[in-house]
């Protein structure tokens, strides 16, 4: 806009703003506010009103103490949406059912018929499906990847929402804080996107190198991989559930998640958290046994309830970012019979351990739920992990 046009439009904008303020005053939206607080509230109300929020909606949000949430939603809502779903399909060359399924898999909602709720980013997302199909990638793989992205972005969004909610709930009388939070989240998200790209490529490189090694050792089974699986969980978590609040239980699980992330290093992979348990996996049983021992020691040093762990060897299959197979269930059952602070391994895993690095002793035979017969298990000997690795030392 030229300087002349800006100057000509300024009186009109001022008159429009004054009318807005008079509406806010008449609705009681500025009652009890003076000075800087009043000015900040006017900015919040004007922004929301200019973006289509009615005075009635502003009044109701103010009454409920939810003006900050309304502002946050407004700030985080993408602008410049000019595409209908039909136009997205036309421009990308992807059929409507596939575009809808693709968006939903990614966690992107599908708008109602005919509404122009889609942006250039949405068009690029639809074209991404078409481009990867043209490269010969199968739909099962593409949509499986999309679902993983959708699930993980939902986790990130939930985490960010918790941070914002605490800030807003702490001082609902100052909804403009939501604006600052929104800008911080956007800046953080931009940084995280760069960091995520680097992390994904690094992890992918590690995974490919491990796969090459595994295929050289187990070329007879292109789908399954021979791996060691460790299942470790907090002892007595069910009993703790009767003594602690849900938030306190959640805090324990979070501490275990953080601790495991700190302890685990390649070639061991931290697959996932399952309630009060963690699942680890590696093609190197010795490395996995070493990490499992360190994890138990670290949990003790951090004041967590004692852990117990089970390790099993067998064939597992990667599936949509997760792993499935008999050794996962077996490792869980072995962990359930291990005592506090104990790591038990099955015979197949024990025979593959490097005895110079990890000491074992017979722990006797056990019946494992879901498995037939008696099973001889072996205990990792205390102190078999060299002290000081990863900054951890066994406690006295």
mmCIF file of N, CA, C and O in Angstrom, residues 299-335:
data_model
loop_
_atom_site.group_PDB
_atom_site.id
_atom_site.type_symbol
_atom_site.label_atom_id
_atom_site.label_comp_id
_atom_site.label_asym_id
_atom_site.label_seq_id
_atom_site.Cartn_x
_atom_site.Cartn_y
_atom_site.Cartn_z
ATOM 1 N N UNK A 299 18.278 -46.312 37.595
ATOM 2 C CA UNK A 299 16.980 -46.141 38.244
ATOM 3 C C UNK A 299 17.137 -46.124 39.760
ATOM 4 O O UNK A 299 16.500 -45.332 40.462
ATOM 5 N N UNK A 300 18.001 -46.993 40.283
ATOM 6 C CA UNK A 300 18.250 -47.030 41.727
ATOM 7 C C UNK A 300 18.867 -45.722 42.192
ATOM 8 O O UNK A 300 18.467 -45.159 43.214
ATOM 9 N N UNK A 301 19.823 -45.217 41.425
ATOM 10 C CA UNK A 301 20.500 -43.969 41.800
ATOM 11 C C UNK A 301 19.550 -42.774 41.743
ATOM 12 O O UNK A 301 19.699 -41.815 42.492
ATOM 13 N N UNK A 302 18.559 -42.838 40.853
ATOM 14 C CA UNK A 302 17.616 -41.736 40.697
ATOM 15 C C UNK A 302 16.439 -41.825 41.669
ATOM 16 O O UNK A 302 15.549 -40.972 41.652
ATOM 17 N N UNK A 303 16.428 -42.856 42.504
ATOM 18 C CA UNK A 303 15.367 -42.984 43.485
ATOM 19 C C UNK A 303 14.050 -43.497 42.938
ATOM 20 O O UNK A 303 13.004 -43.351 43.584
ATOM 21 N N UNK A 304 14.067 -44.114 41.762
ATOM 22 C CA UNK A 304 12.866 -44.725 41.208
ATOM 23 C C UNK A 304 12.582 -46.041 41.918
ATOM 24 O O UNK A 304 13.491 -46.654 42.504
ATOM 25 N N UNK A 305 11.331 -46.533 41.876
ATOM 26 C CA UNK A 305 11.081 -47.892 42.367
ATOM 27 C C UNK A 305 11.968 -48.866 41.603
ATOM 28 O O UNK A 305 12.346 -48.599 40.457
ATOM 29 N N UNK A 306 12.333 -50.000 42.191
ATOM 30 C CA UNK A 306 13.246 -50.927 41.510
ATOM 31 C C UNK A 306 12.665 -51.435 40.189
ATOM 32 O O UNK A 306 11.454 -51.587 40.036
ATOM 33 N N UNK A 307 13.561 -51.655 39.254
ATOM 34 C CA UNK A 307 13.194 -52.247 37.969
ATOM 35 C C UNK A 307 13.552 -53.732 37.966
ATOM 36 O O UNK A 307 14.443 -54.168 38.701
ATOM 37 N N UNK A 308 12.878 -54.489 37.130
ATOM 38 C CA UNK A 308 13.341 -55.827 36.782
ATOM 39 C C UNK A 308 13.197 -55.965 35.274
ATOM 40 O O UNK A 308 12.396 -55.276 34.643
ATOM 41 N N UNK A 309 14.009 -56.847 34.681
ATOM 42 C CA UNK A 309 14.062 -56.896 33.223
ATOM 43 C C UNK A 309 14.221 -58.320 32.721
ATOM 44 O O UNK A 309 14.788 -59.178 33.407
ATOM 45 N N UNK A 310 13.717 -58.553 31.529
ATOM 46 C CA UNK A 310 13.882 -59.834 30.848
ATOM 47 C C UNK A 310 14.418 -59.619 29.452
ATOM 48 O O UNK A 310 14.038 -58.651 28.769
ATOM 49 N N UNK A 311 15.311 -60.493 29.011
ATOM 50 C CA UNK A 311 15.897 -60.410 27.670
ATOM 51 C C UNK A 311 15.681 -61.738 26.960
ATOM 52 O O UNK A 311 15.939 -62.812 27.521
ATOM 53 N N UNK A 312 15.210 -61.660 25.717
ATOM 54 C CA UNK A 312 14.981 -62.862 24.908
ATOM 55 C C UNK A 312 15.539 -62.644 23.512
ATOM 56 O O UNK A 312 15.613 -61.511 23.025
ATOM 57 N N UNK A 313 15.921 -63.753 22.887
ATOM 58 C CA UNK A 313 16.460 -63.710 21.521
ATOM 59 C C UNK A 313 15.493 -64.421 20.586
ATOM 60 O O UNK A 313 14.909 -65.446 20.935
ATOM 61 N N UNK A 314 15.316 -63.876 19.385
ATOM 62 C CA UNK A 314 14.460 -64.540 18.409
ATOM 63 C C UNK A 314 14.217 -63.660 17.204
ATOM 64 O O UNK A 314 14.872 -62.630 17.020
ATOM 65 N N UNK A 315 13.265 -64.068 16.393
ATOM 66 C CA UNK A 315 12.941 -63.357 15.155
ATOM 67 C C UNK A 315 11.814 -62.371 15.398
ATOM 68 O O UNK A 315 10.744 -62.740 15.877
ATOM 69 N N UNK A 316 12.052 -61.112 15.062
ATOM 70 C CA UNK A 316 11.035 -60.071 15.174
ATOM 71 C C UNK A 316 10.907 -59.369 13.830
ATOM 72 O O UNK A 316 11.834 -59.367 13.017
ATOM 73 N N UNK A 317 9.748 -58.772 13.615
ATOM 74 C CA UNK A 317 9.459 -58.103 12.346
ATOM 75 C C UNK A 317 9.094 -56.654 12.632
ATOM 76 O O UNK A 317 8.292 -56.375 13.526
ATOM 77 N N UNK A 318 9.683 -55.760 11.876
ATOM 78 C CA UNK A 318 9.340 -54.351 12.011
ATOM 79 C C UNK A 318 7.999 -54.105 11.347
ATOM 80 O O UNK A 318 7.749 -54.565 10.228
ATOM 81 N N UNK A 319 7.114 -53.366 12.040
ATOM 82 C CA UNK A 319 5.778 -53.130 11.510
ATOM 83 C C UNK A 319 5.306 -51.739 11.895
ATOM 84 O O UNK A 319 5.052 -51.469 13.070
ATOM 85 N N UNK A 320 5.205 -50.855 10.879
ATOM 86 C CA UNK A 320 4.672 -49.493 11.083
ATOM 87 C C UNK A 320 5.336 -48.773 12.252
ATOM 88 O O UNK A 320 4.686 -48.192 13.103
ATOM 89 N N UNK A 321 6.670 -48.818 12.275
ATOM 90 C CA UNK A 321 7.404 -48.115 13.317
ATOM 91 C C UNK A 321 7.523 -48.873 14.618
ATOM 92 O O UNK A 321 8.203 -48.440 15.534
ATOM 93 N N UNK A 322 6.861 -50.022 14.721
ATOM 94 C CA UNK A 322 6.897 -50.843 15.922
ATOM 95 C C UNK A 322 7.532 -52.182 15.560
ATOM 96 O O UNK A 322 7.964 -52.401 14.427
ATOM 97 N N UNK A 323 7.601 -53.087 16.533
ATOM 98 C CA UNK A 323 8.121 -54.421 16.306
ATOM 99 C C UNK A 323 7.136 -55.444 16.847
ATOM 100 O O UNK A 323 6.503 -55.217 17.887
ATOM 101 N N UNK A 324 7.013 -56.540 16.155
ATOM 102 C CA UNK A 324 6.161 -57.632 16.603
ATOM 103 C C UNK A 324 6.939 -58.933 16.488
ATOM 104 O O UNK A 324 7.876 -59.049 15.708
ATOM 105 N N UNK A 325 6.566 -59.916 17.288
ATOM 106 C CA UNK A 325 7.233 -61.210 17.225
ATOM 107 C C UNK A 325 7.305 -61.888 18.579
ATOM 108 O O UNK A 325 7.091 -61.260 19.628
ATOM 109 N N UNK A 326 7.613 -63.141 18.562
ATOM 110 C CA UNK A 326 7.623 -63.959 19.759
ATOM 111 C C UNK A 326 8.609 -63.479 20.824
ATOM 112 O O UNK A 326 8.292 -63.524 22.023
ATOM 113 N N UNK A 327 9.810 -63.006 20.460
ATOM 114 C CA UNK A 327 10.747 -62.596 21.522
ATOM 115 C C UNK A 327 10.252 -61.404 22.346
ATOM 116 O O UNK A 327 10.647 -61.256 23.504
ATOM 117 N N UNK A 328 9.373 -60.574 21.790
ATOM 118 C CA UNK A 328 8.846 -59.451 22.572
ATOM 119 C C UNK A 328 7.973 -59.968 23.713
ATOM 120 O O UNK A 328 8.115 -59.537 24.867
ATOM 121 N N UNK A 329 7.087 -60.898 23.392
ATOM 122 C CA UNK A 329 6.222 -61.465 24.423
ATOM 123 C C UNK A 329 7.039 -62.261 25.430
ATOM 124 O O UNK A 329 6.797 -62.220 26.642
ATOM 125 N N UNK A 330 8.032 -62.979 24.929
ATOM 126 C CA UNK A 330 8.868 -63.805 25.803
ATOM 127 C C UNK A 330 9.664 -62.932 26.785
ATOM 128 O O UNK A 330 9.770 -63.248 27.976
ATOM 129 N N UNK A 331 10.215 -61.818 26.285
ATOM 130 C CA UNK A 331 10.978 -60.917 27.148
ATOM 131 C C UNK A 331 10.089 -60.347 28.247
ATOM 132 O O UNK A 331 10.509 -60.214 29.406
ATOM 133 N N UNK A 332 8.842 -60.028 27.908
ATOM 134 C CA UNK A 332 7.907 -59.519 28.901
ATOM 135 C C UNK A 332 7.624 -60.558 29.978
ATOM 136 O O UNK A 332 7.589 -60.237 31.176
ATOM 137 N N UNK A 333 7.436 -61.812 29.572
ATOM 138 C CA UNK A 333 7.159 -62.878 30.544
ATOM 139 C C UNK A 333 8.374 -63.149 31.428
ATOM 140 O O UNK A 333 8.239 -63.434 32.631
ATOM 141 N N UNK A 334 9.563 -63.050 30.850
ATOM 142 C CA UNK A 334 10.779 -63.255 31.643
ATOM 143 C C UNK A 334 10.924 -62.152 32.679
ATOM 144 O O UNK A 334 11.260 -62.402 33.839
ATOM 145 N N UNK A 335 10.635 -60.911 32.268
ATOM 146 C CA UNK A 335 10.715 -59.790 33.210
ATOM 147 C C UNK A 335 9.758 -59.986 34.375
ATOM 148 O O UNK A 335 10.076 -59.637 35.523
#
